[in-house]
Tab-separated table of C-alpha atoms in Angstrom:
chain	number	residue	atom	x	y	z
X	1	MET	CA	89.904	136.956	82.269
X	2	ASN	CA	91.420	139.026	79.467
X	3	ARG	CA	89.939	137.830	76.183
X	4	GLN	CA	92.979	138.889	74.263
X	5	THR	CA	95.268	136.867	76.512
X	6	PHE	CA	94.128	133.385	75.664
X	7	VAL	CA	94.328	133.378	71.902
X	8	PRO	CA	94.920	129.898	70.562
X	9	SER	CA	98.119	129.343	68.662
X	10	SER	CA	96.212	128.494	65.523
X	11	ALA	CA	93.443	131.079	65.476
X	12	HIS	CA	92.322	130.178	61.979
X	13	TRP	CA	90.426	127.011	62.731
X	14	TRP	CA	89.884	127.197	66.542
X	15	PRO	CA	86.836	129.253	67.266
X	16	GLN	CA	87.029	131.482	70.315
X	17	LEU	CA	84.387	129.401	72.067
X	18	TRP	CA	86.639	126.363	71.850
X	19	SER	CA	89.491	128.424	73.265
X	20	ARG	CA	87.357	129.496	76.224
X	21	ALA	CA	86.234	125.931	76.797
X	22	LEU	CA	89.832	124.765	76.921
X	23	THR	CA	90.709	127.578	79.289
X	24	LEU	CA	87.975	126.550	81.702
X	25	LEU	CA	88.561	122.797	81.346
X	26	VAL	CA	90.942	122.321	84.291
X	27	PRO	CA	88.971	124.359	86.865
X	28	ALA	CA	85.736	122.781	85.638
X	29	LEU	CA	87.201	119.310	86.066
X	30	LEU	CA	88.251	120.110	89.617
X	31	CYS	CA	84.789	121.452	90.445
X	32	LEU	CA	83.066	118.454	88.894
X	33	ILE	CA	85.145	115.872	90.724
X	34	ALA	CA	85.085	117.790	94.010
X	35	ALA	CA	81.302	118.215	93.807
X	36	ALA	CA	80.888	114.497	93.103
X	37	GLN	CA	83.077	113.770	96.114
X	38	VAL	CA	81.006	116.033	98.356
X	39	LEU	CA	77.885	114.147	97.307
X	40	ALA	CA	79.543	110.748	97.698
X	41	ALA	CA	80.840	111.644	101.163
X	42	ASN	CA	77.588	113.136	102.422
X	43	TYR	CA	75.102	110.763	100.832
X	44	GLY	CA	77.302	107.724	100.364
X	45	THR	CA	80.065	106.119	102.362
X	46	LEU	CA	83.152	107.756	100.901
X	47	SER	CA	85.498	109.205	103.489
X	48	PRO	CA	85.681	113.026	103.255
X	49	TRP	CA	89.476	112.667	103.312
X	50	LYS	CA	89.618	110.973	99.908
X	51	GLY	CA	88.249	111.325	96.427
X	52	GLY	CA	89.506	114.785	95.435
X	53	GLY	CA	87.101	116.941	97.424
X	54	PHE	CA	89.800	118.477	99.608
X	55	GLY	CA	87.952	117.592	102.793
X	56	MET	CA	91.036	116.316	104.618
X	57	PHE	CA	91.784	117.925	107.980
X	58	GLY	CA	88.149	118.960	108.280
X	59	THR	CA	86.682	115.908	109.983
X	60	ILE	CA	87.950	112.929	111.952
X	61	ASP	CA	86.102	110.553	109.610
X	62	GLY	CA	89.204	109.416	107.762
X	63	PRO	CA	90.052	105.825	106.774
X	64	THR	CA	92.324	105.478	109.830
X	65	ASN	CA	89.307	106.067	112.088
X	66	ARG	CA	87.241	103.328	110.473
X	67	PHE	CA	87.520	99.683	111.446
X	68	LEU	CA	86.352	96.340	110.118
X	69	SER	CA	84.668	93.798	112.353
X	70	VAL	CA	84.549	90.220	111.044
X	71	ILE	CA	82.562	87.637	113.035
X	72	ALA	CA	82.374	83.939	112.111
X	73	VAL	CA	79.497	81.803	113.358
X	74	ALA	CA	80.388	78.138	113.789
X	75	ALA	CA	78.100	75.194	113.123
X	76	GLY	CA	77.322	74.906	116.815
X	77	GLY	CA	76.333	78.565	117.073
X	78	GLU	CA	79.579	79.777	118.642
X	79	GLU	CA	80.801	83.132	117.457
X	80	TYR	CA	84.419	83.912	116.775
X	81	ARG	CA	86.113	87.188	116.076
X	82	VAL	CA	88.169	86.765	112.896
X	83	SER	CA	91.495	88.400	112.262
X	84	VAL	CA	92.113	88.770	108.522
X	85	PRO	CA	95.798	89.128	107.573
X	86	PHE	CA	95.279	91.689	104.833
X	87	GLY	CA	98.258	91.775	102.518
X	88	ARG	CA	99.571	88.321	103.330
X	89	TYR	CA	97.758	86.624	100.434
X	90	ARG	CA	97.362	87.775	96.849
X	91	ARG	CA	94.215	85.742	96.363
X	92	PRO	CA	91.394	86.137	96.869
X	93	ALA	CA	91.276	89.864	96.148
X	94	ALA	CA	89.370	90.395	99.389
X	95	PHE	CA	92.517	89.573	101.392
X	96	THR	CA	94.726	92.208	99.764
X	97	SER	CA	95.775	95.465	101.448
X	98	SER	CA	94.199	97.576	98.718
X	99	PHE	CA	90.856	95.814	99.243
X	100	MET	CA	91.023	96.524	102.959
X	101	LEU	CA	91.849	100.181	102.244
X	102	LYS	CA	88.957	100.450	99.819
X	103	LEU	CA	86.607	98.908	102.377
X	104	ARG	CA	87.658	101.457	104.987
X	105	THR	CA	87.646	104.417	102.604
X	106	MET	CA	84.394	103.663	100.805
X	107	PRO	CA	82.649	100.652	102.345
X	108	ARG	CA	80.003	99.145	100.100
X	109	ARG	CA	77.762	96.175	100.696
X	110	ARG	CA	79.171	94.405	97.657
X	111	GLU	CA	82.720	94.396	98.995
X	112	MET	CA	81.588	93.541	102.510
X	113	LEU	CA	79.824	90.461	101.155
X	114	GLU	CA	82.861	89.614	99.080
X	115	LEU	CA	85.040	89.689	102.192
X	116	ALA	CA	82.520	87.646	104.159
X	117	GLN	CA	82.372	85.040	101.385
X	118	ALA	CA	86.175	84.884	101.192
X	119	VAL	CA	86.417	84.298	104.952
X	120	LEU	CA	83.659	81.670	104.742
X	121	ASN	CA	85.671	79.846	102.076
X	122	SER	CA	88.924	80.053	104.048
X	123	HIS	CA	90.844	77.930	106.490
X	124	LEU	CA	90.307	79.372	109.960
X	125	GLY	CA	92.327	78.462	112.996
X	126	PRO	CA	93.122	79.822	116.457
X	127	SER	CA	94.878	83.160	116.307
X	128	ASP	CA	98.571	83.180	117.196
X	129	THR	CA	98.545	86.851	118.112
X	130	ALA	CA	95.490	86.476	120.341
X	131	SER	CA	94.514	90.139	119.801
X	132	SER	CA	94.827	90.646	123.513
X	133	ILE	CA	95.193	94.037	125.120
X	134	PRO	CA	98.909	94.945	125.478
X	135	PRO	CA	100.155	94.930	129.101
X	136	HIS	CA	100.941	98.661	129.305
X	137	LEU	CA	97.428	99.464	128.095
X	138	ALA	CA	95.787	96.776	130.235
X	139	LEU	CA	97.322	98.263	133.374
X	140	SER	CA	95.985	101.730	132.651
X	141	SER	CA	92.497	103.039	133.403
X	142	LEU	CA	91.718	102.719	129.705
X	143	GLY	CA	92.619	99.052	129.899
X	144	ALA	CA	89.861	98.546	132.460
X	145	VAL	CA	87.382	100.210	130.124
X	146	LEU	CA	88.459	97.988	127.219
X	147	GLN	CA	88.351	94.827	129.288
X	148	GLY	CA	84.909	95.764	130.540
X	149	GLY	CA	83.735	95.955	126.949
X	150	HIS	CA	85.700	92.921	125.746
X	151	ASP	CA	83.170	90.354	124.640
X	152	ARG	CA	85.394	87.369	125.369
X	153	ARG	CA	84.792	85.807	121.958
X	154	ARG	CA	87.684	83.621	120.878
X	155	VAL	CA	89.796	85.101	118.159
X	156	MET	CA	90.385	83.075	115.032
X	157	GLN	CA	92.526	84.034	112.134
X	158	VAL	CA	92.556	83.234	108.444
X	159	LEU	CA	95.347	80.703	107.993
X	160	GLY	CA	94.923	80.263	104.272
X	161	PRO	CA	92.601	81.212	101.472
X	162	ARG	CA	91.293	77.654	101.055
X	163	ARG	CA	89.346	75.486	103.445
X	164	THR	CA	90.974	72.233	104.521
X	165	ALA	CA	89.917	69.170	106.461
X	166	THR	CA	91.165	70.763	109.683
X	167	SER	CA	89.353	74.042	109.137
X	168	VAL	CA	86.898	75.176	111.748
X	169	GLU	CA	83.387	74.505	110.463
X	170	VAL	CA	81.905	77.949	109.915
X	171	ARG	CA	78.258	78.346	109.056
X	172	ALA	CA	78.130	82.127	108.501
X	173	VAL	CA	80.355	85.206	108.423
X	174	ARG	CA	79.295	88.720	109.332
X	175	VAL	CA	81.221	91.849	108.286
X	176	GLU	CA	80.573	95.232	109.818
X	177	VAL	CA	82.218	98.636	109.380
X	178	LEU	CA	82.688	100.756	112.492
X	179	ARG	CA	83.533	104.447	112.711
X	180	VAL	CA	85.025	106.552	115.503
X	181	ARG	CA	82.786	109.255	116.869
X	182	PHE	CA	84.278	111.831	119.228
X	183	ASP	CA	82.034	113.712	121.618
X	184	PRO	CA	83.840	116.863	122.837
X	185	ALA	CA	81.188	117.567	125.480
X	186	SER	CA	81.712	114.291	127.345
X	187	GLN	CA	85.339	113.911	126.177
X	188	THR	CA	84.694	110.357	125.017
X	189	ALA	CA	85.308	108.430	121.840
X	190	GLN	CA	82.979	105.718	120.656
X	191	LEU	CA	82.994	103.185	117.879
X	192	VAL	CA	79.640	103.220	116.163
X	193	THR	CA	78.238	101.079	113.387
X	194	PHE	CA	78.765	102.903	110.123
X	195	ILE	CA	77.391	100.312	107.700
X	196	ALA	CA	74.883	97.674	108.792
X	197	PRO	CA	76.416	94.166	108.945
X	198	ALA	CA	76.591	92.102	105.774
X	199	THR	CA	76.209	88.375	106.363
X	200	VAL	CA	77.044	85.395	104.180
X	201	SER	CA	75.892	81.939	105.253
X	202	GLY	CA	76.335	78.674	103.409
X	203	GLY	CA	76.387	80.380	100.008
X	204	LYS	CA	73.501	82.747	100.763
X	205	SER	CA	74.160	86.415	101.433
X	206	GLN	CA	72.141	88.968	103.404
O	1	MET	CA	137.195	126.650	107.127
O	2	THR	CA	134.453	129.248	107.483
O	3	THR	CA	136.527	131.856	105.632
O	4	VAL	CA	136.760	129.459	102.693
O	5	ALA	CA	133.150	128.263	102.910
O	6	SER	CA	131.459	131.677	103.153
O	7	PRO	CA	132.549	133.049	99.753
O	8	ALA	CA	131.805	129.655	98.180
O	9	ILE	CA	128.285	129.582	99.658
O	10	SER	CA	127.655	133.207	98.672
O	11	SER	CA	128.847	132.515	95.155
O	12	ALA	CA	126.637	129.416	94.885
O	13	LEU	CA	123.601	131.373	96.097
O	14	ARG	CA	124.338	134.176	93.624
O	15	GLU	CA	124.576	131.649	90.797
O	16	LEU	CA	121.344	129.994	91.923
O	17	ARG	CA	119.554	133.319	92.052
O	18	ALA	CA	120.864	134.206	88.603
O	19	ALA	CA	119.680	130.835	87.278
O	20	VAL	CA	116.210	131.346	88.785
O	21	THR	CA	115.865	134.729	87.113
O	22	ALA	CA	117.481	133.623	83.825
O	23	ASP	CA	114.563	131.424	82.858
O	24	THR	CA	111.182	132.872	82.081
O	25	ASN	CA	108.535	132.255	84.706
O	26	TYR	CA	106.794	129.821	82.372
O	27	VAL	CA	109.894	127.694	81.791
O	28	LEU	CA	110.683	127.690	85.497
O	29	ALA	CA	107.130	126.573	86.291
O	30	LEU	CA	107.403	123.718	83.784
O	31	LYS	CA	110.746	122.574	85.185
O	32	LEU	CA	109.484	122.676	88.743
O	33	THR	CA	106.418	120.727	87.641
O	34	LEU	CA	108.656	117.995	86.221
O	35	VAL	CA	110.536	117.790	89.524
O	36	LEU	CA	107.184	117.677	91.322
O	37	LEU	CA	105.980	114.804	89.127
O	38	LEU	CA	109.263	112.977	89.567
O	39	LEU	CA	109.004	113.116	93.341
O	40	TYR	CA	105.280	112.919	93.987
O	41	GLY	CA	103.535	112.099	90.727
O	42	ALA	CA	102.825	108.396	90.422
O	43	THR	CA	101.913	106.244	93.380
O	44	THR	CA	101.688	102.709	92.008
O	45	GLY	CA	104.716	100.651	91.001
O	46	ALA	CA	104.739	100.119	87.241
O	47	ALA	CA	103.430	103.546	86.285
O	48	ARG	CA	106.307	105.264	88.044
O	49	ILE	CA	108.595	104.052	85.251
O	50	PRO	CA	107.192	106.122	82.356
O	51	VAL	CA	106.757	109.105	84.700
O	52	ARG	CA	110.384	108.935	85.839
O	53	VAL	CA	111.727	108.376	82.335
O	54	LEU	CA	109.723	111.191	80.775
O	55	CYS	CA	110.453	113.669	83.570
O	56	GLY	CA	114.131	112.774	83.501
O	57	VAL	CA	114.414	113.137	79.737
O	58	MET	CA	112.580	116.451	79.650
O	59	LEU	CA	114.690	117.879	82.464
O	60	VAL	CA	118.014	116.696	81.076
O	61	PHE	CA	117.291	117.823	77.508
O	62	PRO	CA	115.844	121.364	77.664
O	63	THR	CA	114.792	121.277	74.019
O	64	LEU	CA	112.218	118.642	74.954
O	65	LEU	CA	110.767	120.698	77.796
O	66	GLN	CA	107.994	122.226	75.688
O	67	GLN	CA	107.172	119.205	73.568
O	68	ALA	CA	103.389	118.887	73.850
O	69	PHE	CA	103.378	115.185	72.922
O	70	LEU	CA	105.672	114.339	75.835
O	71	TRP	CA	103.498	116.281	78.294
O	72	TRP	CA	100.382	114.455	77.111
O	73	LEU	CA	102.213	111.141	77.446
O	74	LEU	CA	103.260	112.109	80.947
O	75	LEU	CA	99.713	113.046	81.843
O	76	ALA	CA	98.407	109.746	80.475
O	77	ALA	CA	100.896	107.784	82.597
O	78	LEU	CA	99.992	109.825	85.664
O	79	VAL	CA	96.255	109.450	85.248
O	80	GLY	CA	96.578	105.774	84.376
O	81	ALA	CA	98.500	105.155	87.592
O	82	ASN	CA	96.366	107.197	89.942
O	83	LEU	CA	92.974	106.264	88.516
O	84	GLN	CA	93.369	102.695	89.740
O	85	VAL	CA	93.676	103.895	93.319
O	86	TRP	CA	91.480	106.992	93.127
O	87	PHE	CA	89.846	106.120	96.429
O	88	THR	CA	93.077	105.931	98.438
O	89	ILE	CA	95.332	108.616	96.976
O	90	ASP	CA	95.622	111.879	98.852
O	91	ASN	CA	93.937	115.004	97.543
O	92	HIS	CA	97.166	116.645	96.491
O	93	LYS	CA	97.612	113.870	93.903
O	94	TYR	CA	94.418	115.112	92.284
O	95	LEU	CA	95.755	118.659	92.294
O	96	ILE	CA	99.012	117.439	90.751
O	97	MET	CA	97.060	115.752	87.948
O	98	TYR	CA	95.001	118.901	87.288
O	99	TRP	CA	98.209	120.914	87.158
O	100	ALA	CA	99.882	118.449	84.785
O	101	LEU	CA	96.823	118.774	82.522
O	102	ALA	CA	97.136	122.556	82.676
O	103	CYS	CA	100.827	122.338	81.707
O	104	ALA	CA	99.996	120.095	78.743
O	105	LEU	CA	97.166	122.397	77.622
O	106	SER	CA	99.302	125.529	78.004
O	107	LEU	CA	101.526	124.409	75.141
O	108	HIS	CA	98.580	124.885	72.796
O	109	PHE	CA	97.997	128.522	73.710
O	110	ALA	CA	99.674	131.514	72.078
O	111	ASN	CA	100.319	132.984	75.524
O	112	PRO	CA	101.051	129.917	77.654
O	113	ALA	CA	102.472	131.867	80.596
O	114	ALA	CA	99.289	133.906	81.004
O	115	TYR	CA	97.118	130.804	80.761
O	116	LEU	CA	99.212	128.901	83.297
O	117	GLY	CA	99.297	131.836	85.707
O	118	TRP	CA	95.535	132.290	85.496
O	119	THR	CA	94.902	128.552	85.939
O	120	ALA	CA	97.237	128.413	88.933
O	121	ARG	CA	95.347	131.233	90.645
O	122	VAL	CA	91.964	129.669	89.966
O	123	LEU	CA	93.107	126.212	91.113
O	124	VAL	CA	94.378	127.612	94.420
O	125	ALA	CA	91.108	129.512	94.898
O	126	LEU	CA	89.053	126.376	94.267
O	127	VAL	CA	91.193	124.046	96.400
O	128	PHE	CA	91.140	126.387	99.373
O	129	GLY	CA	87.503	127.200	98.749
O	130	PHE	CA	86.527	123.536	98.975
O	131	ALA	CA	88.811	122.996	101.961
O	132	THR	CA	87.188	125.914	103.807
O	133	PHE	CA	83.742	124.669	102.851
O	134	TRP	CA	84.463	121.211	104.309
O	135	LYS	CA	85.657	122.725	107.565
O	136	PHE	CA	82.311	124.385	108.097
O	137	LEU	CA	80.312	121.439	106.779
O	138	GLY	CA	81.592	118.817	109.201
O	139	GLY	CA	81.124	120.847	112.376
O	140	GLU	CA	84.035	119.078	114.023
O	141	TYR	CA	86.537	121.666	112.893
O	142	VAL	CA	85.050	124.987	114.004
O	143	ASP	CA	84.561	123.844	117.610
O	144	GLY	CA	88.199	122.712	117.754
O	145	SER	CA	87.368	119.054	118.333
O	146	PHE	CA	88.978	117.885	115.083
O	147	PHE	CA	92.361	119.343	115.989
O	148	TYR	CA	91.986	118.245	119.596
O	149	TRP	CA	91.372	114.667	118.441
O	150	THR	CA	94.229	114.923	115.924
O	151	PHE	CA	96.689	116.158	118.515
O	152	LEU	CA	95.745	113.264	120.799
O	153	THR	CA	95.912	110.545	118.174
O	154	ASP	CA	98.249	111.593	115.336
O	155	ALA	CA	101.828	110.481	115.974
O	156	ARG	CA	103.155	113.386	113.894
O	157	VAL	CA	102.019	115.943	116.447
O	158	LEU	CA	102.343	113.853	119.586
O	159	ARG	CA	105.256	115.830	121.011
O	160	VAL	CA	103.535	119.127	120.227
O	161	ALA	CA	100.487	117.860	122.142
O	162	ALA	CA	102.735	116.818	125.028
O	163	PHE	CA	104.500	120.190	124.987
O	164	ILE	CA	101.249	122.151	125.069
O	165	SER	CA	99.399	119.981	127.595
O	166	GLY	CA	102.379	119.327	129.841
O	167	LEU	CA	101.566	115.613	129.864
O	168	PRO	CA	104.025	112.847	128.958
O	169	PRO	CA	103.790	111.572	125.353
O	170	ASP	CA	103.189	108.011	126.614
O	171	THR	CA	100.085	109.129	128.510
O	172	ILE	CA	98.723	110.888	125.440
O	173	ARG	CA	99.528	107.907	123.228
O	174	LEU	CA	97.439	105.566	125.426
O	175	GLY	CA	94.244	107.167	124.171
O	176	SER	CA	94.894	106.479	120.500
O	177	GLU	CA	96.099	102.972	121.367
O	178	ALA	CA	92.882	102.326	123.277
O	179	VAL	CA	90.771	103.443	120.334
O	180	GLY	CA	92.854	101.352	117.951
O	181	MET	CA	92.504	98.332	120.218
O	182	ALA	CA	88.755	98.894	120.474
O	183	GLY	CA	88.672	98.915	116.681
O	184	THR	CA	90.686	95.706	116.471
O	185	LEU	CA	88.376	94.029	118.975
O	186	GLY	CA	85.290	95.482	117.289
O	187	LEU	CA	83.995	96.963	120.550
O	188	ASN	CA	81.231	99.115	119.151
O	189	ASN	CA	79.214	101.439	121.359
O	190	LEU	CA	81.856	101.368	124.083
O	191	SER	CA	82.613	104.853	125.434
O	192	ILE	CA	86.342	105.399	125.813
O	193	PRO	CA	87.340	108.444	127.868
O	194	VAL	CA	89.689	110.767	126.026
O	195	LEU	CA	92.402	112.752	127.775
O	196	ALA	CA	91.025	116.020	129.107
O	197	SER	CA	93.447	118.923	128.848
O	198	PRO	CA	91.931	122.427	128.993
O	199	THR	CA	95.219	123.937	127.766
O	200	LEU	CA	95.320	121.677	124.754
O	201	ARG	CA	91.634	122.285	124.137
O	202	MET	CA	92.147	126.043	124.008
O	203	ALA	CA	95.298	125.775	121.907
O	204	THR	CA	93.621	123.527	119.348
O	205	LEU	CA	90.588	125.813	119.179
O	206	GLY	CA	92.904	128.737	118.517
O	207	LEU	CA	94.837	126.776	115.896
O	208	SER	CA	91.585	125.749	114.222
O	209	TRP	CA	90.453	129.321	113.771
O	210	LEU	CA	93.899	130.519	112.748
O	211	GLY	CA	93.991	127.824	110.085
O	212	LEU	CA	90.498	128.750	108.934
O	213	LEU	CA	91.446	132.416	108.737
O	214	ILE	CA	94.530	131.752	106.614
O	215	GLU	CA	92.760	129.266	104.345
O	216	GLY	CA	89.864	131.650	103.861
O	217	CYS	CA	92.301	134.467	103.125
O	218	VAL	CA	94.115	132.342	100.531
O	219	ALA	CA	90.820	131.326	98.922
O	220	LEU	CA	89.463	134.881	98.783
O	221	THR	CA	92.626	136.607	97.558
O	222	HIS	CA	93.006	134.029	94.800
O	223	ALA	CA	89.341	134.130	93.825
O	224	LEU	CA	89.413	137.894	93.265
O	225	PRO	CA	91.340	138.712	90.085
O	226	THR	CA	92.320	142.261	91.081
O	227	ARG	CA	96.028	143.015	90.789
O	228	ARG	CA	95.963	145.016	94.028
O	229	LEU	CA	95.827	141.733	95.946
O	230	TYR	CA	99.009	140.439	94.296
O	231	VAL	CA	101.272	140.801	97.343
O	232	LEU	CA	98.608	139.684	99.836
O	233	ARG	CA	97.819	136.678	97.641
O	234	HIS	CA	101.395	135.441	97.629
O	235	SER	CA	101.969	136.308	101.292
O	236	ALA	CA	98.904	134.335	102.377
O	237	LEU	CA	99.918	131.316	100.298
O	238	MET	CA	103.486	131.339	101.586
O	239	ALA	CA	102.283	131.753	105.179
O	240	PHE	CA	99.924	128.812	104.784
O	241	ILE	CA	102.642	126.585	103.314
O	242	ALA	CA	105.200	127.488	105.968
O	243	MET	CA	102.817	127.142	108.948
O	244	THR	CA	100.817	124.101	107.952
O	245	TYR	CA	103.356	121.698	106.612
O	246	PHE	CA	105.834	121.998	109.424
O	247	LEU	CA	103.093	120.944	111.797
O	248	LEU	CA	101.444	118.289	109.640
O	249	PRO	CA	104.018	117.391	107.008
O	250	VAL	CA	102.581	116.585	103.597
O	251	SER	CA	105.559	117.564	101.475
O	252	GLY	CA	103.824	116.754	98.171
O	253	PHE	CA	101.079	119.275	98.891
O	254	ALA	CA	103.596	121.910	99.947
O	255	PHE	CA	105.536	121.357	96.717
O	256	VAL	CA	102.567	121.613	94.357
O	257	LEU	CA	101.240	124.740	96.093
O	258	THR	CA	104.681	126.315	95.783
O	259	VAL	CA	104.764	125.547	92.058
O	260	LEU	CA	101.310	127.119	91.689
O	261	GLY	CA	102.652	130.166	93.484
O	262	VAL	CA	105.644	130.426	91.131
O	263	ALA	CA	103.382	130.169	88.081
O	264	GLN	CA	101.419	133.217	89.293
O	265	CYS	CA	104.446	135.465	89.704
O	266	ARG	CA	104.713	138.453	87.423
O	267	GLU	CA	107.469	138.125	84.847
O	268	ASP	CA	109.290	141.190	86.197
O	269	ASP	CA	109.002	140.050	89.841
O	270	SER	CA	112.109	137.906	90.246
O	271	ALA	CA	112.169	138.633	93.987
O	272	MET	CA	108.849	136.825	94.529
O	273	ARG	CA	110.048	133.916	92.412
O	274	TRP	CA	113.197	133.710	94.509
O	275	ARG	CA	111.151	133.678	97.714
O	276	TYR	CA	109.200	130.665	96.458
O	277	ILE	CA	112.413	128.841	95.555
O	278	VAL	CA	113.775	129.478	99.054
O	279	LEU	CA	110.451	128.302	100.527
O	280	LEU	CA	110.673	125.169	98.399
O	281	GLY	CA	114.085	124.465	99.860
O	282	ILE	CA	112.883	125.087	103.401
O	283	VAL	CA	109.810	122.811	103.148
O	284	GLN	CA	112.048	119.872	102.274
O	285	PHE	CA	112.988	119.941	105.953
O	286	VAL	CA	109.430	119.091	107.023
O	287	ILE	CA	110.361	115.428	106.887
O	288	LEU	CA	112.842	115.906	109.714
O	289	ASP	CA	111.682	115.186	113.238
O	290	TRP	CA	112.106	118.784	114.387
O	291	GLN	CA	109.455	118.174	117.066
O	292	ALA	CA	112.026	116.081	118.908
O	293	LEU	CA	113.577	119.421	119.883
O	294	LEU	CA	110.554	120.327	122.007
O	295	PRO	CA	111.258	119.988	125.762
O	296	VAL	CA	108.878	117.256	126.837
O	297	ASP	CA	108.933	114.879	129.837
């Protein structure tokens, strides 16, 4: 860096040190934020694709390869898989698209519990989409693999943000974040638990 | 028709070239930055309004182009918009914000062009340095598995994957659908076989290392301040922009990198400036589905 190049426009009251500090401000900011992102991605849950660390296209661990699993436990002990229509409701905040994105990009226990609580407080009913395997996929060899792993739990969906008299009686809700892991040696992909399940039951959270 | 069109096109190109060289490099960089911010600056709804208004005003009225107050206002609107969604915005939005800050700061220096050129070089070095670092850190990139997975699951390169592997796109698409369905059903610990294509495997390994080589070259040539690397620096950056964003189109990133390239041009090197302007025009075509031209079953 040529010292003579970056002379401040008002050299009388800006000391040269201040001028150098201003010169280095932008690169320093980038380094600071990128370093924080590296730490957050490697020691926290932030996806390497986000946060200003420039880790995109370096790993498959992007938000699109992370999934949310929501399980409701009914009063009788039955478990249901819950489909949350993110983006359909503005309240509670846990049902918005941006909340879902945040949960996939940087899952934290706090938000997982918030989602579980919101589902616990909601009106659940049978799912109209059924989350079944599409026919063209079901007929393929991959369909057989999926059906072999399908746990046969009924799928419920959030029909409204408030519980009603006709709501299914749910005792607890469990939220889990899954991540895709690709093994090039065996040429297989697997969904693995990324964050341990967060459970909310009758007002108590775990 | 062609006899009428040819002189008209040549004349328009001559005028464009004259316009590109008429402005100083610094003014051109500022103008391009305003276009960049207009197109790719703010993500969220309400904040786009001040960004659009300010960029529009500063572009339409050239006397306002170097008004520091307006640049700081623009930066504030940009940061205010993107800060709310810091966890979901793409990395090039961060780079755009850093660059907007640099533009605002430059107006307080006696030699703004030199400051902006230096900052552009350092920013490119750091961005590519971190990007290269991440590719080694994860481990999934250097063995080719990241690109292999991407080619099997990313719709943007589906036809390229089909072209290379010789398999129908529908067959390739089944894999990503199966993983998506497994995610929807929450089927953890289930092993889903992924399409095995030795040809695709080799091609993606080759692409991985080619990408790494170019990124590393960009990072290194920009990190070293020596003037002898001037041509190599710009060549590497242009090669990266042209190769990467036609395969995986992220037009905002291509645009900001091009602006950073323009800002580094020497004042007397109008030819290099012109090359960047042409490149800028060409990368606008990344949004077209050119991959549909590939002969695939």
